[in-house]
Every structure is written in structure tokens, then in C-alpha cells.
Coordinates of C-alpha atoms in Angstrom, one line a residue:
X260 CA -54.7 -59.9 9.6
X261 CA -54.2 -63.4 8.6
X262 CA -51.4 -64.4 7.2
X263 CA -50.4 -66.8 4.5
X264 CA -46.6 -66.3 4.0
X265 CA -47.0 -70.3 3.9
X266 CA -47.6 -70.2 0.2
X267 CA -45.1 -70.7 -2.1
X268 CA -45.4 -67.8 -4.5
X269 CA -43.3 -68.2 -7.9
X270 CA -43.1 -65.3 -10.3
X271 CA -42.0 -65.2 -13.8
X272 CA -38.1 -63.3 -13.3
X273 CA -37.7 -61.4 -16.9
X274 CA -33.5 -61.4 -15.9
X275 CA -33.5 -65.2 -15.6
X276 CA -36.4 -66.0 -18.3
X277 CA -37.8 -68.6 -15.3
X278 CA -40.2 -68.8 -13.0
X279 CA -38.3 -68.6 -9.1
X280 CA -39.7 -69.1 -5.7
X281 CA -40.2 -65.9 -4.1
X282 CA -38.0 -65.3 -1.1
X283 CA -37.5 -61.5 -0.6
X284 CA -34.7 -59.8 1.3
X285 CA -36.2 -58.6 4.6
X286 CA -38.5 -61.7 5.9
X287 CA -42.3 -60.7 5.7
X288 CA -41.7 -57.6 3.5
X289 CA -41.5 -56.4 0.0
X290 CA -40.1 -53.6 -1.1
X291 CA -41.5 -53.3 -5.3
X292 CA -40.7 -50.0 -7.8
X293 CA -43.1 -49.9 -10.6
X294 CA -42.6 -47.4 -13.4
X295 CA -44.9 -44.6 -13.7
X296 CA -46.4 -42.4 -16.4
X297 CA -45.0 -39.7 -17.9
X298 CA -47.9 -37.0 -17.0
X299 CA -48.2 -34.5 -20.7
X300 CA -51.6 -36.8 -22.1
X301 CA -54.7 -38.4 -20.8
X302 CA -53.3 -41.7 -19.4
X303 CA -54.3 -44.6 -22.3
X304 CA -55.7 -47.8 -21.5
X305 CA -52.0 -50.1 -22.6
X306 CA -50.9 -48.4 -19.8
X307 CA -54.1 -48.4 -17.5
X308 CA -53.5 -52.5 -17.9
X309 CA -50.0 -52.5 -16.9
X310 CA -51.0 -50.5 -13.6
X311 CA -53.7 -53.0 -12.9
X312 CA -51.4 -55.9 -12.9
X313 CA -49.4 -54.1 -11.0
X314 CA -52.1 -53.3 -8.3
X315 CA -52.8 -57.0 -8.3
X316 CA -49.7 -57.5 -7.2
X317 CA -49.6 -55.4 -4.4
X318 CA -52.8 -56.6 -3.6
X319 CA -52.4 -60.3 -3.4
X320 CA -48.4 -59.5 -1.9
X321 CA -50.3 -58.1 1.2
X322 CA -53.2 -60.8 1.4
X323 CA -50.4 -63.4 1.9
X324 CA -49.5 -61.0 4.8
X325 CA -46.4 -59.3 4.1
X326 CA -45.7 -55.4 4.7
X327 CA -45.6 -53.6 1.0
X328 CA -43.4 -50.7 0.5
X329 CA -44.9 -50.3 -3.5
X330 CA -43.1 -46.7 -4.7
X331 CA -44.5 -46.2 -8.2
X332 CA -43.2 -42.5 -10.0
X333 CA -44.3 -40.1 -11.6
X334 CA -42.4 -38.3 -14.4
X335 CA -43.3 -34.7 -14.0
X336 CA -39.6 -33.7 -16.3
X337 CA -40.7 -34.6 -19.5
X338 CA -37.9 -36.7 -21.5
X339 CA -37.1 -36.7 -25.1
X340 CA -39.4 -37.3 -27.8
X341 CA -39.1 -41.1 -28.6
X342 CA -36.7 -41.5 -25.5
X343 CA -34.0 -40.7 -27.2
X344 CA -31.3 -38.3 -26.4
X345 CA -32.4 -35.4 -29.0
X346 CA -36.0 -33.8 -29.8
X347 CA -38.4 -32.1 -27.9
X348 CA -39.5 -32.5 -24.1
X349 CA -43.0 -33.7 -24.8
X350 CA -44.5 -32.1 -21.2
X351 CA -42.8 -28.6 -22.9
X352 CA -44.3 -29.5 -26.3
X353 CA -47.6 -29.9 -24.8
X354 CA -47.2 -26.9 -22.3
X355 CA -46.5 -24.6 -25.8
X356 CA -49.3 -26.2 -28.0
X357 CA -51.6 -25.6 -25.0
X358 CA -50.4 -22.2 -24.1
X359 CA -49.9 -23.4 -20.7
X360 CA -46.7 -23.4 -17.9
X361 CA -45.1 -27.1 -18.0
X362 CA -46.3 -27.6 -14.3
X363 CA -49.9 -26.9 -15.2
X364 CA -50.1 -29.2 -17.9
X365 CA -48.5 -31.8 -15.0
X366 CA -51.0 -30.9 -13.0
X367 CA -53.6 -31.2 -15.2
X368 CA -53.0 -34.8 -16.5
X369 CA -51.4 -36.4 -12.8
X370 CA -54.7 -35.3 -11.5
X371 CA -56.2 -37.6 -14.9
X372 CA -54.6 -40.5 -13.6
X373 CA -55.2 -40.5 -10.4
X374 CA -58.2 -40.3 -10.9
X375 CA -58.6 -42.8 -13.7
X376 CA -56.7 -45.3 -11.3
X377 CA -59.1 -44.9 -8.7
X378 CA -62.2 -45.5 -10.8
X379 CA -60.4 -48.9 -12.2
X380 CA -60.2 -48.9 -8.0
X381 CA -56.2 -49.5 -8.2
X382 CA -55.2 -48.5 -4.5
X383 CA -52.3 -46.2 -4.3
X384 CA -48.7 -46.7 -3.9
X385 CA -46.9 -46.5 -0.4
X386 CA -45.0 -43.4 -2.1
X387 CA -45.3 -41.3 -5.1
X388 CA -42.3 -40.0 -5.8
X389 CA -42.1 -37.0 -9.0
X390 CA -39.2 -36.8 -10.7
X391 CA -38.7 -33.1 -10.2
X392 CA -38.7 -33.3 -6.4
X393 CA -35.4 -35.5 -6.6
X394 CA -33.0 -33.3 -9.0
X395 CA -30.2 -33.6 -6.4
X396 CA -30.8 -37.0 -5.6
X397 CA -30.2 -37.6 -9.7
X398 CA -27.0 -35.0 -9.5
X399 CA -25.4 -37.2 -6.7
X400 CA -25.9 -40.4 -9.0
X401 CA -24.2 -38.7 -11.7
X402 CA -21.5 -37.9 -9.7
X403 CA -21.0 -41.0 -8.3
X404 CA -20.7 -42.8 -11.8
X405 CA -18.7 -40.2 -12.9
X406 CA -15.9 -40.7 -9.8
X407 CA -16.4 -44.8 -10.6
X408 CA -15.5 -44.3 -13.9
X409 CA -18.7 -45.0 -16.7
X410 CA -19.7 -41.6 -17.5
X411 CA -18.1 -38.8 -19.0
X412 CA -18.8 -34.8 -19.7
X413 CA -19.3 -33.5 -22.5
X414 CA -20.2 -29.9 -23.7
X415 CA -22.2 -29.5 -20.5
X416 CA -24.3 -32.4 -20.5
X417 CA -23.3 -35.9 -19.2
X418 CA -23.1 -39.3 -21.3
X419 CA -22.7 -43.3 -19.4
X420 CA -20.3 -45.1 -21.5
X421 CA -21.9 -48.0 -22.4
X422 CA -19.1 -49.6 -23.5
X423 CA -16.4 -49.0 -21.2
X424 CA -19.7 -50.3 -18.5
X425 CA -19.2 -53.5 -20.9
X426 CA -15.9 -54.2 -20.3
X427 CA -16.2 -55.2 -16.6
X428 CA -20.4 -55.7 -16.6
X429 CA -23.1 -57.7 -18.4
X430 CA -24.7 -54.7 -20.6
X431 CA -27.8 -56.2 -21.9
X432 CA -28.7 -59.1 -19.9
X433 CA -31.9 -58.2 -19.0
X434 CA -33.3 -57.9 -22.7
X435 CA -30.9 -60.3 -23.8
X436 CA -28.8 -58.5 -26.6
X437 CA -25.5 -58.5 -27.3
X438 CA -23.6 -54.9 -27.2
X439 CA -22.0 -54.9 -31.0
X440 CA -25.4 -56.2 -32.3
X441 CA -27.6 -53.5 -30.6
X442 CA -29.8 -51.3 -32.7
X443 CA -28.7 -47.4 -30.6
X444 CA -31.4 -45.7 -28.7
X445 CA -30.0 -42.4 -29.5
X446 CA -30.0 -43.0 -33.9
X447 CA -28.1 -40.9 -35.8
X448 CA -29.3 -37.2 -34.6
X449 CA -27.7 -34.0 -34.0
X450 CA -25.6 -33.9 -31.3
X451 CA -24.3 -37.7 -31.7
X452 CA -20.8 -36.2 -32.1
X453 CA -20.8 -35.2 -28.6
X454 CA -21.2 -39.2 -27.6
X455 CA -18.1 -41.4 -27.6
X456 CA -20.1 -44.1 -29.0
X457 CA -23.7 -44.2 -30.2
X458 CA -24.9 -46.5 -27.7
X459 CA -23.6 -44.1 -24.6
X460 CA -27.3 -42.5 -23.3
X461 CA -27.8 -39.4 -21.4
X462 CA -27.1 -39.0 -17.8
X463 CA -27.9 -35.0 -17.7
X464 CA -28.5 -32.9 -21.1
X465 CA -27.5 -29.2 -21.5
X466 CA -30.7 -27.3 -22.0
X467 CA -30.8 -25.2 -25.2
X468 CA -32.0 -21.5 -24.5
X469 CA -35.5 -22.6 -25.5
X470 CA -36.0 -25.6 -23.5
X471 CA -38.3 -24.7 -20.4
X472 CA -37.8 -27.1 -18.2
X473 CA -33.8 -26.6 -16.6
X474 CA -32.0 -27.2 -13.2
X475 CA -28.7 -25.5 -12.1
X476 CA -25.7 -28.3 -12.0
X477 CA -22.0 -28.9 -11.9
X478 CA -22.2 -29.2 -15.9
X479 CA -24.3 -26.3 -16.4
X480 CA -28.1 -25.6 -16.6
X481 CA -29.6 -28.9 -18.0
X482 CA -32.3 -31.9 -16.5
X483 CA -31.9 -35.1 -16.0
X484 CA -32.2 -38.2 -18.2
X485 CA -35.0 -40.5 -18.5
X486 CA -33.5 -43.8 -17.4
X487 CA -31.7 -41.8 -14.2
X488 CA -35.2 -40.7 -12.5
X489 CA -36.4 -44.5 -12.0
X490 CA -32.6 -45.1 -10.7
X491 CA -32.5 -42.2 -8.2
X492 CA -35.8 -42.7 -6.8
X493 CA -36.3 -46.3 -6.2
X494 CA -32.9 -46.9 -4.5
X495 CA -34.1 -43.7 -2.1
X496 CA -36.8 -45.3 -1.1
X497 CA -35.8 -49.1 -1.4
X498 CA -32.5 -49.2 -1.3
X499 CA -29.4 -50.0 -3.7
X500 CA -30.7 -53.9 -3.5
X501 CA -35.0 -54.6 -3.8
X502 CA -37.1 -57.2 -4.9
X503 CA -39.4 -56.6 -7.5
X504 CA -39.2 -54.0 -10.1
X505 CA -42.0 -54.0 -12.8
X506 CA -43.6 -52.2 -16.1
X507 CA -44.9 -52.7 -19.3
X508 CA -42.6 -54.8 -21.7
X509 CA -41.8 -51.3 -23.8
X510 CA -39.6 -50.2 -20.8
X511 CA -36.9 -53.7 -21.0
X512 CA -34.7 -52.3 -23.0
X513 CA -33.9 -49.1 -23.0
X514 CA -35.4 -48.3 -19.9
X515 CA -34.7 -50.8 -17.6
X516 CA -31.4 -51.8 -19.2
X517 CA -30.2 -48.7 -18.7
X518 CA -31.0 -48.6 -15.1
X519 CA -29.5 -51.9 -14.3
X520 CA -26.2 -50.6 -15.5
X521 CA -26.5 -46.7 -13.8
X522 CA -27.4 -49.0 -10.6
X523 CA -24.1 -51.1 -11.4
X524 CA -22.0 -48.6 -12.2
X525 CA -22.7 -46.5 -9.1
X526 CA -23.6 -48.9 -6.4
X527 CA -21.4 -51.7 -7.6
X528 CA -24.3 -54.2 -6.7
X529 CA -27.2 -55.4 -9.1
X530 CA -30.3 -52.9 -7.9
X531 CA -33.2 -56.0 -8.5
X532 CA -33.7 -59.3 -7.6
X533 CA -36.7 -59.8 -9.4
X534 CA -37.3 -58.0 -12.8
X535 CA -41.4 -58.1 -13.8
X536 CA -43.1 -56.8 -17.2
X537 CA -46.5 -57.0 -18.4
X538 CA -47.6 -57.0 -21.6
X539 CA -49.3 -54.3 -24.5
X540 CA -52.9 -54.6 -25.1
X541 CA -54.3 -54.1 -28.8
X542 CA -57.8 -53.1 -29.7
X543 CA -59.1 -55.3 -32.5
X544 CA -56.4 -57.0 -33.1
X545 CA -54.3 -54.3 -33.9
X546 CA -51.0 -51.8 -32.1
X547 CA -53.4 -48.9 -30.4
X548 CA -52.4 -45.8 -31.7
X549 CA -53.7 -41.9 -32.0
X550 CA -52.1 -41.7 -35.2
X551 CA -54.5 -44.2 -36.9
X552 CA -57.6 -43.9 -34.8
X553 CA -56.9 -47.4 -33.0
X554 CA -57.1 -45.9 -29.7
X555 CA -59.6 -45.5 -27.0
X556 CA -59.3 -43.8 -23.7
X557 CA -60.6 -45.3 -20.3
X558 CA -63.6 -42.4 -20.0
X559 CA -64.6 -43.4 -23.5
X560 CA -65.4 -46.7 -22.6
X561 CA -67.3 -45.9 -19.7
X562 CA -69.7 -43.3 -21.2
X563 CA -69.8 -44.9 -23.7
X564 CA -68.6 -42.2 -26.2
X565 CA -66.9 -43.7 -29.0
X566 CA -67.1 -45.3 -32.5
X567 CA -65.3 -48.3 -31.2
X568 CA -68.0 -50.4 -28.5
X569 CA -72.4 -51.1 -28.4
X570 CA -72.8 -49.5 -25.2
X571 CA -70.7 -48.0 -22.2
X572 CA -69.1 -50.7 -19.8
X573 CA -68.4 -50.1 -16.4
X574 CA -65.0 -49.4 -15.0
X575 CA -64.7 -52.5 -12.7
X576 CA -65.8 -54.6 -16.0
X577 CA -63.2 -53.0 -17.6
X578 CA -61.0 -54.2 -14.9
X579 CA -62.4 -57.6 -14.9
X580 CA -61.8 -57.9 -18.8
X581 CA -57.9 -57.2 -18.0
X582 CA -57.5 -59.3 -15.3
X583 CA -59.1 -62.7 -17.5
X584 CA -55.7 -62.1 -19.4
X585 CA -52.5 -63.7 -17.8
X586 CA -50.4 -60.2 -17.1
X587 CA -47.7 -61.4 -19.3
X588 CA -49.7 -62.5 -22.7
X589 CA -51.0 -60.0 -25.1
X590 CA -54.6 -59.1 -25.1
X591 CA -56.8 -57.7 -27.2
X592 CA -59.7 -55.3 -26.2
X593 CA -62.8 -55.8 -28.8
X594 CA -66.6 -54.9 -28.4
X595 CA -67.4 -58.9 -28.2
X596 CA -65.1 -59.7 -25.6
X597 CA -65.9 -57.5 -23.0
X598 CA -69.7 -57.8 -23.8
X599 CA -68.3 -61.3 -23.3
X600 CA -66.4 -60.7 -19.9
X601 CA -69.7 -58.2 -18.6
X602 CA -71.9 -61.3 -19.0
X603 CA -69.0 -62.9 -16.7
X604 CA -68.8 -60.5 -14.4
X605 CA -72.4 -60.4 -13.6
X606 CA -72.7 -64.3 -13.1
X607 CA -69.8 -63.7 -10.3
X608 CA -71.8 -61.2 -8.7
X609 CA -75.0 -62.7 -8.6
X610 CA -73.7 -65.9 -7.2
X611 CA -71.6 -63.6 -4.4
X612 CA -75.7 -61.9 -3.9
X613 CA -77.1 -65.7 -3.6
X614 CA -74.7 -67.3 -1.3
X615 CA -76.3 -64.7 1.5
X616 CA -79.5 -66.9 0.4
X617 CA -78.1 -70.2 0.7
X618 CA -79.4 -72.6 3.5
X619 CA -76.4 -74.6 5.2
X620 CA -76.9 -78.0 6.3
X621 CA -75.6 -80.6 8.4
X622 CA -72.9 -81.8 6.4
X623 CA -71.2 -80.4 3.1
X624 CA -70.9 -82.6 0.0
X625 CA -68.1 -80.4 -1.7
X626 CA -64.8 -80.1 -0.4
X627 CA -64.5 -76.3 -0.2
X628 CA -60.9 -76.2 1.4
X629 CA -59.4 -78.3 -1.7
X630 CA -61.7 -75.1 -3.8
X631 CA -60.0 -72.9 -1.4
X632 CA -56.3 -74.2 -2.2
X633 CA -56.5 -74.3 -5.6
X634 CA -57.4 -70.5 -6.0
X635 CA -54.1 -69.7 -3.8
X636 CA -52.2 -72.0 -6.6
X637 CA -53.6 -70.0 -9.6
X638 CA -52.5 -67.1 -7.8
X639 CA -48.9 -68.0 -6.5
X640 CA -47.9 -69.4 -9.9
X641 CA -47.1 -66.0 -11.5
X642 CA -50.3 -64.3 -9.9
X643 CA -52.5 -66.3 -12.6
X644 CA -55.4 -64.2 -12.7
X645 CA -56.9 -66.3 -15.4
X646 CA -57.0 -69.9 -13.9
X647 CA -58.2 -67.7 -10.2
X648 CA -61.3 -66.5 -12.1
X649 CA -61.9 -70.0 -13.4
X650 CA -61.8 -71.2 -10.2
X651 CA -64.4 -68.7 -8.7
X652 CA -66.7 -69.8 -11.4
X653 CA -66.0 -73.2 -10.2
X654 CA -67.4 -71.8 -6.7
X655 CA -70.1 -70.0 -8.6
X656 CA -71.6 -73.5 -10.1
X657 CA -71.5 -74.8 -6.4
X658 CA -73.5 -71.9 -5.1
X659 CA -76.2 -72.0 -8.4
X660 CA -76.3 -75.9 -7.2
X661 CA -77.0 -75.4 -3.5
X662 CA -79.8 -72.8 -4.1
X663 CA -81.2 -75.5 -6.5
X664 CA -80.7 -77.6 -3.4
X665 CA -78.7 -80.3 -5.8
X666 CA -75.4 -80.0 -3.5
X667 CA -75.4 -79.7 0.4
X668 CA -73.0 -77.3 2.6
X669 CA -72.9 -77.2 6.4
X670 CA -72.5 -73.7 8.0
X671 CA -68.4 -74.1 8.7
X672 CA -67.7 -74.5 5.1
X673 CA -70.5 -71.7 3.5
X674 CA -68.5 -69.2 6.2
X675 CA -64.9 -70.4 4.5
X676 CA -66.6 -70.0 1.1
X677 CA -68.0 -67.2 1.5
X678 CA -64.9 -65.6 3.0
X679 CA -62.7 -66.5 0.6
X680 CA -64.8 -65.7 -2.6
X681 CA -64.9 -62.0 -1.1
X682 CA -61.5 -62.1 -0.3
X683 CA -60.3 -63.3 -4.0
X684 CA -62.9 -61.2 -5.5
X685 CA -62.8 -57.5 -3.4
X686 CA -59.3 -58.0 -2.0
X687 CA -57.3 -59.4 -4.4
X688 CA -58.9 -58.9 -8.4
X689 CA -60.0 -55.4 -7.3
X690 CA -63.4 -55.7 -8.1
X691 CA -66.3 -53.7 -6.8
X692 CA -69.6 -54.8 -7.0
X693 CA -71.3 -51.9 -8.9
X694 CA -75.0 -52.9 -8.7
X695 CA -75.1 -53.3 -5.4
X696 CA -73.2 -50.4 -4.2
X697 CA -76.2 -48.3 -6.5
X698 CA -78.7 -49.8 -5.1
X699 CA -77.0 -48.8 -2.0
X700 CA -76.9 -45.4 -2.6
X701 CA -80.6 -44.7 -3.8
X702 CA -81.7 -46.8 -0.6
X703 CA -79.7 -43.5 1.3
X704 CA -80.6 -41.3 -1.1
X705 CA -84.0 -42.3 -0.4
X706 CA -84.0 -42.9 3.5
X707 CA -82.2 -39.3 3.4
X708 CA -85.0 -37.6 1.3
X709 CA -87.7 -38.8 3.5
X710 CA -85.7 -37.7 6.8
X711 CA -85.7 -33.9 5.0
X712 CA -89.6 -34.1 4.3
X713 CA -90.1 -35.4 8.1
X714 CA -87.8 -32.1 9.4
X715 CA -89.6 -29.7 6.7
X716 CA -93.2 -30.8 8.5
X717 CA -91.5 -30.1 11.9
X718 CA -90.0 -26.9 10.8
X719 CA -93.7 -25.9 8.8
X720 CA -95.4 -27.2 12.8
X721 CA -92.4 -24.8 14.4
X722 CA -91.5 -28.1 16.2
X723 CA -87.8 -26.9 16.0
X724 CA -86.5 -29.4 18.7
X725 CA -87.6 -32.7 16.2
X726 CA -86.3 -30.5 13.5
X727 CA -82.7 -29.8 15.1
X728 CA -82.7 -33.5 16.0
X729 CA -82.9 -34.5 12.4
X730 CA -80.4 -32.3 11.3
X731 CA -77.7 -33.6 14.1
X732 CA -78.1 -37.1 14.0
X733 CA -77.9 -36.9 10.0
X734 CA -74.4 -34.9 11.2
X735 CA -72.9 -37.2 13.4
X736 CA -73.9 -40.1 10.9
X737 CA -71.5 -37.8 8.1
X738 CA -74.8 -36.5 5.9
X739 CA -74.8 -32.6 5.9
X740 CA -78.0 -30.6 4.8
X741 CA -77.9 -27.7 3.1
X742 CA -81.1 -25.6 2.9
X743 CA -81.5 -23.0 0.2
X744 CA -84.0 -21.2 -1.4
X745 CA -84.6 -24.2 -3.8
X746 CA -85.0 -26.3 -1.3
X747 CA -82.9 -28.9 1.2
X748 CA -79.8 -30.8 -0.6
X749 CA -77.6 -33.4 1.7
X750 CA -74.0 -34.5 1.0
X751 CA -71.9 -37.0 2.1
X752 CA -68.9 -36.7 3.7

């Protein structure tokens, strides 16, 4: 693979409020923790954008060359209504509403996002780490913040001190609030009087009689807190010291707050050199929520199902809609911007069909390598998505010129541009060219069809050799046939 570690990426560092170079710890590799969904609901599209910036990311992070280690969660506990400290495990509220066992209704809606994820074409994390699989690693945190000092027991579950944390340590750099002026997490609910101060957050709760989900501890039969999973399970896998750690904006404070000081308060050392957060998306211009009806979910868009858009839109337009937002600005989802987007998307990909078309000459009058540079600047200052994508439309008036014949291009620099369109395009934005890949398919749907009516004349002319031939080459090329009494079906493998 070519490598680019050349390029001088900068990225937006929510702990400093700046845009820093990016140097990471270990030379030519990356170790990144993104925060994943808490699996009791279909997974909604706020957070379907926040995953996609993500996988950008990690895509572009490996197209400059360097080894990604991307561990991205999956909380399978179920915290606190609100994440707060009191209230009802949602993935337990869910598993009674449903009638279901907690793990099923986990089941159920990781299998959701996955597959979700994969349709918006995000590629997987290095590791997928659940929080249930790591109670002990959790229980060994706890302990060591308890021997350091900053937590404390109390009537079997287990509280950080917040402000004893504050005495020696920064608690609240990273959203940027002061301790005494702080608005709790916890608000005033039952069970405040075991805290010490209303600020101190759960560690481990004692589980009431009723509450499904419960591990055996030192303090008693209880689970974990919310904030402690992401803690526990990125410094397994990346260590007490990493370099990026992103989510949605929602998750600065408490979430991440909180694990800057459990990190602190255990390892002594700050976990995160580089703190990223993308931003909420609204739909028509408003908060989404299921309480109001402003919501839609990703398979409602792309069947087209709802009261909210004209028509269906595919799942890679979808994608492309997200990405013509900067990660870090609001966006709103409307019907007339991703018709608007669709008709954008389409240009791209017919230009990417003509350039197979285009005639090279024997010189070029456009300087493709400048072209070429300027998309790695969109994308190495804060991985600018929107100025990239203005810059492959820059390419795609170059190629509508050269097949009007109004530019020239000699055959070095139509291979450069054509490599690096499909790199920026399929490698980096995550973009699948839809129409193509159907008309793919019925050309082997077709090609396949005509191979069974070929073997079913053999097999009707007992010319069993041509017909066995058929059937293995089809086998060794991955297409299985199936006869029945309907008839022959095929299917890939």
C-alpha cells in the first residue's frame, strides 16, 4: 500500500478547543476508541451520522498508511434512564415491555446495527468489545480508584468523589465547566443521600431485587456504571495513554468527563491525547425525537416508508448527504436537501462512468497533481469532507470538459486522476456506486439464467457430461444451483 504519512493531518482537539498537528504515540499507528450504542432500540440516524464520521476517519487514517487499531463498544448492560444514577435500566425496561430475556433484546437490536452500519457500508472496528464481557476488567478499575483514594462505598454500591478528584485534578476541562457551577448529573433522586456530594457518579450500583441485569462483586450483587465500561475497555485494548477518542457531542460531559477523571484517578496519567466529537443532526430544522414524531429511522428512508420524504433514497445517498456536512457543524436532514445531495451524487458517478470513455492525448492542459493535492488538504484539515467533495466536482467539470473535447489530458495524468477520484470517492467517503453494481448483478443474474437453460437442454438431450460441466464451473466460480421441483434457482456465495 502506498503510503502518505507525509501529510500533515490537523484535527480539531475538543480538550484544547484548537486544531493540532497530528503526531500519534507509536510512529505509523493509531490506536482510536469511539463510543458505541447502547443496543435496547433500533439504532437512529443522529447516531448513524456520528458512526459515519467516525468510519471516515478510520478510513482516511489508513489511506495515509498507518496501522488502525479502531475499538468502538457496544453497551450490552443497559445504564440508567437519562444516565443518571437512579431509574430504570432501559435494555431491562425494554426486555419487560417486550416480554423478552435482556440478552435477547441485545441480540435483537446489535444485530440492527450491524446491519444498518453495513448498508451505510461503514467497515467494522478492529474490536468490538461488549460491556458485559469485561465485568472484571470494570471491578479491577474500581478497585484501583478505590486504593488511590477518589471513590468510596457506600451501602453496597460504589460512588467517585468528584470533589476530593478536584482537589489535586482538572474536573471539567474537557467541557469546560467549573466544579461549584456544575448543573449534577445525578439531580435530586432517591438514593442521593447515599452520595457525599451530588456531583459524585456511580462507579458500581447495588442492584435492587427487581433489577435483572446483576454481577457478583466485593460490594455486593450490582453492575457497573455507564461512564466505567468506555474506561475499562479502551485502556484494555489501547492502553492507559491513546490517541483519539471520539462520539457525538451529547457524550462531553458527562460521559467523557467522567472518564477522563476514572482514567486519572486510577492510572495517574491523562487516558487521550486527542478528544474528537461530532455533531447532532436535526430533521427539519428541529431536535429529532420519538416523542414528537420528529424522528425517522435509517430503513424508513430507504424504503421509502414514512410521512417525512417524496420517495425512498438509497443508503449510500444517505451517506453522501452526511458527509457534505463538516463532522463538527450541525446538520439538518430535510426532503429538499437530499433530493438536493441525490442529484449530486449522481453527477459524481456519472463523471467516475465517463472518465473510462475519455480519450487521453499527448499532453494535459489541467494540472491534475495540484487537483490531486488539494483534495489531501480538504481532508487533513480536520478531515473536511465538505471542501473534498467540492473538489471532486472540480474533477467532475474536468472530465464533462474532456469528453466535450474542450480540455486535453495525456494518459499519465487520466491514470492519476482516475486513481485518485476512486480512491477519494470508494476509499475514503465510503461511497458505493449503486447503479452500477445493479446493473452488475442483472448482467449475472442474466449470464447465470441462460447457463441453467443451456444445462436443462443438455439434461432434457441426456447429455449429462455438458450438464455436470455447467454445474462445476458455475461451482468453482462461487454460484451454486439448486434444482427443485419448481425449477433451478442459483446463489451466490
Amino acid at each position: 500500500m502506498q503510503l502518505y504519512l507525509n501529510q500533515k493531518l490537523k484535527l480539531y482537539n475538543s480538550l484544547s478547543g484548537e486544531k493540532e498537528t497530528f503526531t500519534p504515540l507509536h510512529e505509523g499507528s493509531v490506536g482510536m476508541y469511539v463510543c458505541g450504542p447502547t443496543v435496547y432500540s433500533n439504532v437512529h440516524l443522529g447516531n448513524c451520522r456520528t458512526f459515519i464520521s467516525f468510519d471516515l476517519v478510520f478510513r482516511y487514517l489508513k489511506h495515509l498508511g498507518y496501522k488502525v487499531r479502531y475499538v468502538r463498544n457496544i453497551t450490552d448492560v443497559g445504564h440508567i434512564e437519562d444516565d443518571a444514577d437512579e431509574g430504570e435500566d432501559k435494555i431491562a425496561k425494554k426486555a419487560r415491555l417486550e416480554k423478552l430475556e435482556p440478552m435477547e433484546i441485545v441480540q435483537q437490536y446489535s444485530v440492527d446495527f450491524h446491519q444498518i452500519l453495513e448498508l451505510f457500508n461503514n467497515q467494522p472496528p478492529s474490536i468490538e468489545p461488549t460491556a458485559t464481557g469485561h465485568i472484571i476488567e470494570q471491578i479491577e478499575t474500581i478497585k484501583q480508584i478505590l486504593a488511590n483514594g477518589y471513590a468510596y462505598v457506600s451501602n453496597g454500591s460504589v460512588y467517585f468523589d468528584v470533589v476530593k478528584f478536584n482537589e489535586t485534578h482538572d474536573y471539567g476541562k474537557l467541557s469546560g465547566r467549573n466544579l461549584e457551577d456544575m448543573i449534577s448529573n445525578t439531580r435530586d433522586l432517591s438514593g442521593q443521600d447515599e452520595k457525599r456530594n451530588p456531583q459524585d457518579f456511580a462507579l458500581w450500583k447495588k442492584a435492587e431485587p427487581q433489577h435483572i441485569m446483576r454481577w457478583p462483586s466485593p460490594w455486593g450483587d450490582g453492575f457497573p456504571g455507564w461512564h466505567l465500561e468506555c474506561t475499562a475497555m479502551s485502556t484494555k485494548y489501547l492502553g492507559n495513554h491513546f490517541d483519539i477518542h471520539g462520539g457525538g457531542m451529547d457524550l462531553k460531559f458527562p460521559h467523557h468527563e467522567c472518564e477522563i477523571a476514572q482514567n486519572e484517578a486510577c492510572t495517574g496519567q491523562s487516558p487521550v491525547n486527542y478528544w474528537m466529537h461530532a455533531n447532532m443532526l436535526t430533521l427539519n430544522g428541529k431536535k429529532m425525537s420519538k416523542s414528537t414524531g420528529n424522528n425517522i429511522l435509517p430503513r424508513e428512508i430507504f424504503s421509502g416508508n414514512n410521512d417525512k420524504l417524496s420517495k425512498p433514497f438509497s443508503p449510500s445517498v444517505t451517506r453522501f448527504f452526511m458527509l457534505q456536512a463538516h463532522y463538527r457543524s450541525v446538520l439538518d436532514f430535510s426532503n429538499d436537501a437530499i433530493i438536493a445531495a441525490e442529484k449530486g451524487f449522481n453527477r459524481l458517478m456519472d463523471a467516475l462512468d465517463n472518465l473510462k470513455q475519455i480519450k487521453h492525448s499527448s499532453a494535459s492542459s489541467i494540472d491534475i497533481v495540484s487537483w490531486k493535492q488539494s483534495c489531501y488538504d480538504a481532508m487533513n484539515d480536520d478531515f473536511n469532507s465538505p471542501i473534498l467533495i467540492a473538489q471532486l466536482f472540480e474533477a467532475v467539470k474536468y472530465i464533462n470538459l474532456l469528453k466535450e473535447e474542450k480540455e486535453t489530458i495525456n494518459s499519465q495524468d487520466i491514470e492519476l486522476l482516475s486513481k485518485t477520484l476512486n480512491a477519494f470517492v470508494f476509499d475514503v467517503l465510503g461511497l458505493k456506486n449503486e447503479v452500477a453494481e445493479e446493473t452488475g448483478n442483472d448482467k449475472l443474474e442474466g449470464v447465470v439464467n441462460m447457463l441453467i437453460t443451456m444445462r436443462n437442454e443438455a439434461r432434457a438431450n441426456k447429455d449429462f457430461a455438458l450438464s455436470d460441466q455447467i454445474r462445476n464451473r458455475l461451482t468453482e466460480l462461487g454460484i451454486e444451483l439448486k434444482d427443485t421441483k419448481e425449477g433451478t434457482t442459483f446463489s451466490v456465495n
